[in-house]
Short mmCIF file of C-alpha atoms in Angstrom, two decimals:
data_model
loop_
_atom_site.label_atom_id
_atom_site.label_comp_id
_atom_site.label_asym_id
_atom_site.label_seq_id
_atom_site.Cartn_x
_atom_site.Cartn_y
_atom_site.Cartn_z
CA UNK H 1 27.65 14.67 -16.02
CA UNK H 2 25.57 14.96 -12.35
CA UNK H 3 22.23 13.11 -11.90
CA UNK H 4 20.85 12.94 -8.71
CA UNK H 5 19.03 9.69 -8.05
CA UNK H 6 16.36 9.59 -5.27
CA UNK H 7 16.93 6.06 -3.45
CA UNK H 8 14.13 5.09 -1.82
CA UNK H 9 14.49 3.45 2.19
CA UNK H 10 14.62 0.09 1.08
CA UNK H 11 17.56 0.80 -0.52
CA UNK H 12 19.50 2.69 1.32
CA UNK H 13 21.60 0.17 3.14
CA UNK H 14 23.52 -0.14 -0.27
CA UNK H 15 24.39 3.80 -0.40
CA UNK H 16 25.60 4.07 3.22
CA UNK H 17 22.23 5.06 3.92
CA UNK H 18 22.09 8.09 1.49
CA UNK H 19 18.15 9.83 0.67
CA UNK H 20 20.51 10.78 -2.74
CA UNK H 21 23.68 9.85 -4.66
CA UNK H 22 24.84 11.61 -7.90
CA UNK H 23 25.62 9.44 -10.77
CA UNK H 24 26.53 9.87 -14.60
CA UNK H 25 25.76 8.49 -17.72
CA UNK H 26 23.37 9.24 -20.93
CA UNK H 27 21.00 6.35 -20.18
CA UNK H 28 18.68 5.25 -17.06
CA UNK H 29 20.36 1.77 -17.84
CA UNK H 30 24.22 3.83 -17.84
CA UNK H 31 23.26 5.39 -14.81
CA UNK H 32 22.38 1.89 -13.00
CA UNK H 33 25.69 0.65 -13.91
CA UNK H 34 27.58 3.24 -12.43
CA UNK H 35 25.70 3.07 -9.58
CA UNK H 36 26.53 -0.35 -9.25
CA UNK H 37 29.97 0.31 -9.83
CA UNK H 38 29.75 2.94 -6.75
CA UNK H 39 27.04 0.71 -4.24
CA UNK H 40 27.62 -2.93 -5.11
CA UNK H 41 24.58 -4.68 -4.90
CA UNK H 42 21.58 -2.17 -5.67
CA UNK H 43 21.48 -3.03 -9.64
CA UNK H 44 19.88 -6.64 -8.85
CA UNK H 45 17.51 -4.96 -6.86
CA UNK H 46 16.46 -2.60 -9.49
CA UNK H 47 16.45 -4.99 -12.61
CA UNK H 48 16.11 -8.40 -13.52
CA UNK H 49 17.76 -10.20 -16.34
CA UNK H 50 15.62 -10.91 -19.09
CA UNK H 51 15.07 -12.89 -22.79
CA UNK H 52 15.68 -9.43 -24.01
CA UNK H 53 18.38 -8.59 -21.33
CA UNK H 54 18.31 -6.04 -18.41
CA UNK H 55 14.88 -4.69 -17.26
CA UNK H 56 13.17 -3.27 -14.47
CA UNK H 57 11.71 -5.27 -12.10
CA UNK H 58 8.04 -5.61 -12.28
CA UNK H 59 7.23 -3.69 -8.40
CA UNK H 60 9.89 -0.86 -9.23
CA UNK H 61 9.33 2.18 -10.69
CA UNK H 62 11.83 4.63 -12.08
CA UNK H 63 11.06 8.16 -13.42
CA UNK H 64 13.45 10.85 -14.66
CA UNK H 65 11.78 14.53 -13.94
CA UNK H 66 8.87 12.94 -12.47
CA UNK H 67 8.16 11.25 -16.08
CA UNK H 68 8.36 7.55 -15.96
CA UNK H 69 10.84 5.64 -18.08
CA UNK H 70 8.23 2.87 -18.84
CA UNK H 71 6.73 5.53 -21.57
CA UNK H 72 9.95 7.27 -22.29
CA UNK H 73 12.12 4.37 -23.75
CA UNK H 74 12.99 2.31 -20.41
CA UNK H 75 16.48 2.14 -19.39
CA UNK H 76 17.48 3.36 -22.74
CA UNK H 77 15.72 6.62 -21.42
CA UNK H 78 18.42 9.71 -21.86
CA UNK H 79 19.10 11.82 -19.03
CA UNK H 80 21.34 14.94 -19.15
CA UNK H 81 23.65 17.08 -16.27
CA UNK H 82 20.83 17.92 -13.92
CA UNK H 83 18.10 15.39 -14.35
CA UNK H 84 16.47 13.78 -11.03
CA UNK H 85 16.19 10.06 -10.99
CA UNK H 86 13.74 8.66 -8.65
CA UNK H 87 13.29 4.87 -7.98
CA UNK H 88 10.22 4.31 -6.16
CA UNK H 89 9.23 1.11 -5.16
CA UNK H 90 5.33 -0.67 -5.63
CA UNK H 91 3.60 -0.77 -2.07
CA UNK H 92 0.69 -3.39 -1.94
CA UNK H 93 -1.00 -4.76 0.60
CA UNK H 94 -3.01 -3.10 3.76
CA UNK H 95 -6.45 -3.23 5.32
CA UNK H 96 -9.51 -3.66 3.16
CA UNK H 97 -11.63 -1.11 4.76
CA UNK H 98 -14.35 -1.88 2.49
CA UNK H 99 -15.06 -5.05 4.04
CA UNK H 100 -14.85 -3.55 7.49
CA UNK H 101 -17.28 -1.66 7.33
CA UNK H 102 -17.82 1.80 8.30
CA UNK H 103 -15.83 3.50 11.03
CA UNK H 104 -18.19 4.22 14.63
CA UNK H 105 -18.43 7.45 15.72
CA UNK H 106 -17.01 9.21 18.40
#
């Protein structure tokens, strides 16, 4: 079973620098473990043990077909032959404009 997974920049040093990898499994959670089994390293960057075992890390997000696993059963999400994973990471941080104040003008 094919599943492309989207790995985000951050992440690419553990798939040889690959935008994409294919994968298999049912699961989001089978799919992480064969990716781990193919690019050593990535599932600790993904999830975090837990009281309740594996989850995903609190600044990562993960959505199969653009609909994210949080809503859809987590990493016991299914996925089928042709389903896009995409792992996007949390961005915070940046300027506060606000308190700037407003731009001058040309």
């Amino acid at each position: 079973m094919a599943i492309e997974v989207r790995i985000p920049t951050i992440l690419r040093p553990y798939t040889g620098g690959e935008r994409a990898v294919e994968s298999s499994g049912s699961t989001v959670g089978e799919v992480v473990e064969q990716l781990e089994a193919d690019h050593t390293g990535i599932k600790e960057r993904l999830l975090e043990d837990s009281a309740d075992g594996w989850a995903v890390r609190r600044f990562v997000n993960v959505y199969v077909n653009d609909e994210d696993i949080r809503f859809t059963g987590g990493l016991d999400t299914a996925v089928s032959d042709g389903d896009t994973i995409v792992i996007l990471p949390a961005v915070a941080g940046g300027a506060d404009l606000a308190a700037q104040g407003p731009a001058p003008l040309p």
